[in-house]
PDB file of C-alpha atoms in Angstrom:
ATOM      1  CA  MET A  73      36.113  14.327  22.414  1.00 46.00           C
ATOM      2  CA  LYS A  74      36.015  18.102  21.832  1.00 46.00           C
ATOM      3  CA  LYS A  75      37.293  17.562  18.280  1.00 44.00           C
ATOM      4  CA  LEU A  76      34.576  14.987  17.626  1.00 38.00           C
ATOM      5  CA  LEU A  77      31.892  17.287  19.025  1.00 39.00           C
ATOM      6  CA  GLY A  78      33.191  20.204  16.927  1.00 41.00           C
ATOM      7  CA  PHE A  79      33.229  18.010  13.826  1.00 41.00           C
ATOM      8  CA  LEU A  80      29.626  16.852  14.445  1.00 36.00           C
ATOM      9  CA  ILE A  81      28.438  20.441  14.890  1.00 45.00           C
ATOM     10  CA  LEU A  82      30.189  21.419  11.652  1.00 39.00           C
ATOM     11  CA  VAL A  83      28.599  18.496   9.753  1.00 39.00           C
ATOM     12  CA  LEU A  84      25.107  19.209  11.146  1.00 40.00           C
ATOM     13  CA  SER A  85      25.345  22.908  10.294  1.00 42.00           C
ATOM     14  CA  PHE A  86      26.456  21.991   6.761  1.00 41.00           C
ATOM     15  CA  PHE A  87      23.458  19.688   6.271  1.00 40.00           C
ATOM     16  CA  LYS A  88      21.071  22.278   7.701  1.00 41.00           C
ATOM     17  CA  ALA A  89      22.477  24.975   5.387  1.00 39.00           C
ATOM     18  CA  THR A  90      22.339  22.779   2.282  1.00 40.00           C
ATOM     19  CA  SER A  91      18.895  21.303   3.004  1.00 42.00           C
ATOM     20  CA  GLN A  92      17.345  24.771   3.277  1.00 50.00           C
ATOM     21  CA  GLY A  93      17.839  25.284  -0.471  1.00 57.00           C
ATOM     22  CA  ILE A  94      16.259  21.948  -1.403  1.00 63.00           C
ATOM     23  CA  PRO A  95      12.569  22.412  -2.203  1.00 74.00           C
ATOM     24  CA  GLN A  96       9.669  20.158  -1.410  1.00 91.00           C
ATOM     25  CA  TRP A  97       8.077  18.896  -4.622  1.00 94.00           C
ATOM     26  CA  ASN A  98       4.466  18.851  -5.785  1.00 94.00           C
ATOM     27  CA  GLU A  99       3.092  16.556  -8.460  1.00 95.00           C
ATOM     28  CA  PHE A 100       1.386  17.880 -11.583  1.00 94.00           C
ATOM     29  CA  LYS A 101      -0.743  15.654 -13.827  1.00 93.00           C
ATOM     30  CA  ASP A 102      -1.586  16.817 -17.314  1.00 87.00           C
ATOM     31  CA  PRO A 103      -5.389  17.152 -17.608  1.00 87.00           C
ATOM     32  CA  SER A 104      -5.286  15.381 -20.994  1.00 82.00           C
ATOM     33  CA  GLY A 105      -3.544  12.381 -19.420  1.00 82.00           C
ATOM     34  CA  PHE A 106      -0.300  12.425 -21.428  1.00 80.00           C
ATOM     35  CA  PHE A 107       2.240  13.062 -18.643  1.00 88.00           C
ATOM     36  CA  MET A 108       3.001  13.947 -15.045  1.00 92.00           C
ATOM     37  CA  LEU A 109       5.929  15.769 -13.477  1.00 93.00           C
ATOM     38  CA  LYS A 110       7.203  17.133 -10.178  1.00 94.00           C
ATOM     39  CA  TYR A 111       7.873  20.812  -9.535  1.00 92.00           C
ATOM     40  CA  PRO A 112       9.071  22.825  -6.507  1.00 91.00           C
ATOM     41  CA  SER A 113       6.237  23.401  -4.034  1.00 89.00           C
ATOM     42  CA  LYS A 114       6.991  27.133  -3.826  1.00 86.00           C
ATOM     43  CA  TRP A 115       6.239  27.452  -7.535  1.00 88.00           C
ATOM     44  CA  VAL A 116       2.793  28.022  -8.989  1.00 88.00           C
ATOM     45  CA  VAL A 117       1.289  26.475 -12.115  1.00 91.00           C
ATOM     46  CA  ASN A 118      -0.699  28.541 -14.587  1.00 88.00           C
ATOM     47  CA  GLN A 119      -2.417  27.195 -17.660  1.00 88.00           C
ATOM     48  CA  GLU A 120      -2.299  29.568 -20.645  1.00 86.00           C
ATOM     49  CA  GLU A 121      -3.995  27.331 -23.173  1.00 83.00           C
ATOM     50  CA  SER A 122      -5.234  23.756 -23.006  1.00 82.00           C
ATOM     51  CA  THR A 123      -1.715  22.504 -23.809  1.00 85.00           C
ATOM     52  CA  VAL A 124       0.520  25.267 -22.335  1.00 90.00           C
ATOM     53  CA  PHE A 125       1.590  25.308 -18.688  1.00 90.00           C
ATOM     54  CA  ILE A 126       3.819  27.867 -16.940  1.00 89.00           C
ATOM     55  CA  PHE A 127       5.700  26.982 -13.764  1.00 90.00           C
ATOM     56  CA  SER A 128       7.285  29.792 -11.739  1.00 86.00           C
ATOM     57  CA  LYS A 129       7.856  31.122  -8.255  1.00 79.00           C
ATOM     58  CA  GLN A 130       5.229  33.306  -6.641  1.00 64.00           C
ATOM     59  CA  LEU A 131       4.804  36.573  -8.531  1.00 52.00           C
ATOM     60  CA  THR A 132       6.684  38.554  -5.885  1.00 53.00           C
ATOM     61  CA  ASP A 133       9.855  36.476  -6.274  1.00 56.00           C
ATOM     62  CA  ILE A 134      10.068  35.518  -9.958  1.00 56.00           C
ATOM     63  CA  LYS A 135      13.528  35.222 -11.486  1.00 69.00           C
ATOM     64  CA  GLY A 136      12.649  32.921 -14.347  1.00 80.00           C
ATOM     65  CA  ARG A 137       9.745  30.921 -15.744  1.00 84.00           C
ATOM     66  CA  PHE A 138       9.477  27.385 -17.081  1.00 88.00           C
ATOM     67  CA  TYR A 139       7.076  26.865 -19.998  1.00 88.00           C
ATOM     68  CA  LEU A 140       5.833  23.505 -21.196  1.00 87.00           C
ATOM     69  CA  LYS A 141       3.765  23.056 -24.349  1.00 87.00           C
ATOM     70  CA  ASN A 142       2.360  19.669 -25.235  1.00 84.00           C
ATOM     71  CA  LEU A 143       2.476  19.426 -29.034  1.00 81.00           C
ATOM     72  CA  SER A 144       0.834  16.008 -29.011  1.00 73.00           C
ATOM     73  CA  ASP A 145      -2.619  17.303 -29.809  1.00 61.00           C
ATOM     74  CA  GLN A 146      -1.394  17.600 -33.370  1.00 51.00           C
ATOM     75  CA  ASN A 147      -1.082  14.432 -35.440  1.00 55.00           C
ATOM     76  CA  THR A 148       2.188  13.359 -33.912  1.00 69.00           C
ATOM     77  CA  ASP A 149       3.494  10.457 -35.871  1.00 80.00           C
ATOM     78  CA  SER A 150       7.167   9.627 -36.398  1.00 80.00           C
ATOM     79  CA  ALA A 151       7.363  11.709 -39.611  1.00 84.00           C
ATOM     80  CA  PHE A 152       5.949  14.805 -37.866  1.00 84.00           C
ATOM     81  CA  ILE A 153       8.421  14.384 -34.984  1.00 84.00           C
ATOM     82  CA  ALA A 154      11.403  13.870 -37.333  1.00 85.00           C
ATOM     83  CA  ASN A 155      10.439  16.952 -39.380  1.00 88.00           C
ATOM     84  CA  TYR A 156       9.978  19.039 -36.234  1.00 88.00           C
ATOM     85  CA  PHE A 157      13.384  18.005 -34.832  1.00 87.00           C
ATOM     86  CA  ASN A 158      15.102  18.626 -38.197  1.00 89.00           C
ATOM     87  CA  ARG A 159      13.531  22.082 -38.551  1.00 92.00           C
ATOM     88  CA  ILE A 160      14.603  23.103 -35.031  1.00 92.00           C
ATOM     89  CA  LYS A 161      18.105  21.723 -35.614  1.00 91.00           C
ATOM     90  CA  LEU A 162      18.439  23.684 -38.895  1.00 93.00           C
ATOM     91  CA  GLN A 163      17.287  26.892 -37.206  1.00 94.00           C
ATOM     92  CA  ASN A 164      19.664  26.308 -34.255  1.00 92.00           C
ATOM     93  CA  PRO A 165      22.915  24.716 -35.509  1.00 91.00           C
ATOM     94  CA  ASP A 166      24.374  24.588 -31.977  1.00 92.00           C
ATOM     95  CA  ALA A 167      21.453  22.494 -30.708  1.00 92.00           C
ATOM     96  CA  LYS A 168      22.397  19.188 -29.123  1.00 93.00           C
ATOM     97  CA  ILE A 169      20.433  15.964 -29.418  1.00 91.00           C
ATOM     98  CA  THR A 170      20.440  13.496 -26.527  1.00 90.00           C
ATOM     99  CA  VAL A 171      18.932  10.043 -26.950  1.00 90.00           C
ATOM    100  CA  SER A 172      18.122   7.663 -24.111  1.00 86.00           C
ATOM    101  CA  SER A 173      16.129   4.443 -24.016  1.00 83.00           C
ATOM    102  CA  GLU A 174      12.963   6.401 -23.130  1.00 81.00           C
ATOM    103  CA  LYS A 175      13.215   9.716 -24.928  1.00 86.00           C
ATOM    104  CA  GLN A 176      14.964  11.980 -27.371  1.00 89.00           C
ATOM    105  CA  THR A 177      15.784  15.571 -26.352  1.00 92.00           C
ATOM    106  CA  LEU A 178      16.939  18.518 -28.448  1.00 91.00           C
ATOM    107  CA  SER A 179      18.399  21.366 -26.350  1.00 93.00           C
ATOM    108  CA  TYR A 180      19.570  24.834 -27.319  1.00 93.00           C
ATOM    109  CA  ARG A 181      19.699  28.434 -26.140  1.00 92.00           C
ATOM    110  CA  GLN A 182      18.322  31.598 -27.736  1.00 91.00           C
ATOM    111  CA  ASN A 183      18.526  35.224 -26.697  1.00 91.00           C
ATOM    112  CA  ILE A 184      15.478  37.381 -27.321  1.00 88.00           C
ATOM    113  CA  LYS A 185      14.396  40.934 -26.543  1.00 90.00           C
ATOM    114  CA  ARG A 186      11.149  41.661 -24.768  1.00 83.00           C
ATOM    115  CA  ASP A 187      10.116  45.147 -23.651  1.00 85.00           C
ATOM    116  CA  GLY A 188      13.695  46.316 -24.238  1.00 87.00           C
ATOM    117  CA  GLN A 189      15.111  43.643 -21.925  1.00 86.00           C
ATOM    118  CA  ASP A 190      17.510  40.875 -23.002  1.00 89.00           C
ATOM    119  CA  ILE A 191      16.064  37.462 -22.128  1.00 89.00           C
ATOM    120  CA  ALA A 192      17.931  34.143 -22.185  1.00 89.00           C
ATOM    121  CA  ARG A 193      15.817  31.125 -23.175  1.00 90.00           C
ATOM    122  CA  PHE A 194      16.985  27.568 -22.633  1.00 92.00           C
ATOM    123  CA  TYR A 195      14.944  25.151 -24.757  1.00 93.00           C
ATOM    124  CA  TRP A 196      14.345  21.414 -24.505  1.00 93.00           C
ATOM    125  CA  VAL A 197      12.227  19.719 -27.164  1.00 92.00           C
ATOM    126  CA  ILE A 198      11.371  16.293 -25.770  1.00 90.00           C
ATOM    127  CA  GLN A 199       9.944  13.311 -27.629  1.00 87.00           C
ATOM    128  CA  PHE A 200       8.697  10.121 -26.009  1.00 84.00           C
ATOM    129  CA  LYS A 201       7.073   7.684 -28.411  1.00 79.00           C
ATOM    130  CA  ASN A 202       4.420   9.840 -30.134  1.00 79.00           C
ATOM    131  CA  ILE A 203       4.320  12.524 -27.396  1.00 82.00           C
ATOM    132  CA  LEU A 204       6.153  15.762 -28.156  1.00 85.00           C
ATOM    133  CA  PHE A 205       6.851  18.661 -25.789  1.00 87.00           C
ATOM    134  CA  GLU A 206       8.466  22.020 -26.339  1.00 90.00           C
ATOM    135  CA  THR A 207       9.780  23.425 -23.057  1.00 91.00           C
ATOM    136  CA  TYR A 208      11.923  26.361 -22.109  1.00 92.00           C
ATOM    137  CA  TYR A 209      13.188  28.232 -19.108  1.00 90.00           C
ATOM    138  CA  GLU A 210      13.557  31.959 -19.560  1.00 87.00           C
ATOM    139  CA  VAL A 211      15.271  34.494 -17.347  1.00 85.00           C
ATOM    140  CA  PRO A 212      16.606  38.047 -17.763  1.00 85.00           C
ATOM    141  CA  ASP A 213      20.051  37.701 -19.326  1.00 83.00           C
ATOM    142  CA  ILE A 214      21.571  40.141 -16.824  1.00 82.00           C
ATOM    143  CA  LEU A 215      20.899  37.638 -14.026  1.00 79.00           C
ATOM    144  CA  ILE A 216      22.849  34.986 -15.939  1.00 77.00           C
ATOM    145  CA  ARG A 217      25.756  37.352 -16.623  1.00 76.00           C
ATOM    146  CA  ASP A 218      25.787  38.397 -12.959  1.00 76.00           C
ATOM    147  CA  GLN A 219      25.697  34.715 -11.958  1.00 77.00           C
ATOM    148  CA  ASP A 220      22.675  35.290  -9.718  1.00 74.00           C
ATOM    149  CA  LYS A 221      22.616  32.519  -7.104  1.00 79.00           C
ATOM    150  CA  SER A 222      18.846  32.072  -7.181  1.00 78.00           C
ATOM    151  CA  VAL A 223      18.898  31.649 -10.976  1.00 80.00           C
ATOM    152  CA  LYS A 224      21.501  28.882 -10.662  1.00 82.00           C
ATOM    153  CA  GLU A 225      19.253  27.250  -8.080  1.00 83.00           C
ATOM    154  CA  GLU A 226      16.204  27.580 -10.351  1.00 83.00           C
ATOM    155  CA  MET A 227      18.147  26.056 -13.248  1.00 85.00           C
ATOM    156  CA  MET A 228      18.999  23.040 -11.065  1.00 87.00           C
ATOM    157  CA  TRP A 229      15.308  22.716 -10.196  1.00 88.00           C
ATOM    158  CA  VAL A 230      14.337  22.965 -13.875  1.00 89.00           C
ATOM    159  CA  MET A 231      16.739  20.121 -14.672  1.00 89.00           C
ATOM    160  CA  GLU A 232      15.149  18.034 -11.909  1.00 91.00           C
ATOM    161  CA  LEU A 233      11.692  18.954 -13.219  1.00 90.00           C
ATOM    162  CA  LEU A 234      12.695  17.797 -16.711  1.00 89.00           C
ATOM    163  CA  ASP A 235      14.056  14.534 -15.307  1.00 89.00           C
ATOM    164  CA  SER A 236      10.829  13.966 -13.370  1.00 91.00           C
ATOM    165  CA  ILE A 237       8.561  13.943 -16.459  1.00 89.00           C
ATOM    166  CA  LYS A 238       6.802  10.601 -16.704  1.00 86.00           C
ATOM    167  CA  TYR A 239       4.689   9.645 -19.691  1.00 82.00           C
ATOM    168  CA  LEU A 240       1.331   8.057 -18.906  1.00 79.00           C
TER     169      LEU A 240
END
């Protein structure tokens, strides 16, 4: 009986510890009516332009930022999308294309410098029918090299955010 009780306490403490890192999710609907997605409730959404949205933690606790630009306000037909994908692929030979029944995604990484700081950017160009998005998550490269735990957590949340995109 003591072993069973000890085991139950261990299991409950494990679930409590792991569930603390799992965020609650809010829903975001694109004002133009193209898409919706879910994002961690502790993040804020800022709109830079009519088609650019930035998702990040509160300003006091930012590690990285997720940017989403809806390119669909341009004349997005299949030729435009094919040309866009080909241009990105030529500029980034290591880019990977993933195709599913619903969407096509081109993913790649770039390193940039901003204000003397090395920044890692992880891009996903996503196409669903005639809707095209350019998204990226950026974070100071030092946090990636140092394997910062909160950055790993944010990256998992970004992947969930990407998976949550629904096209309206």
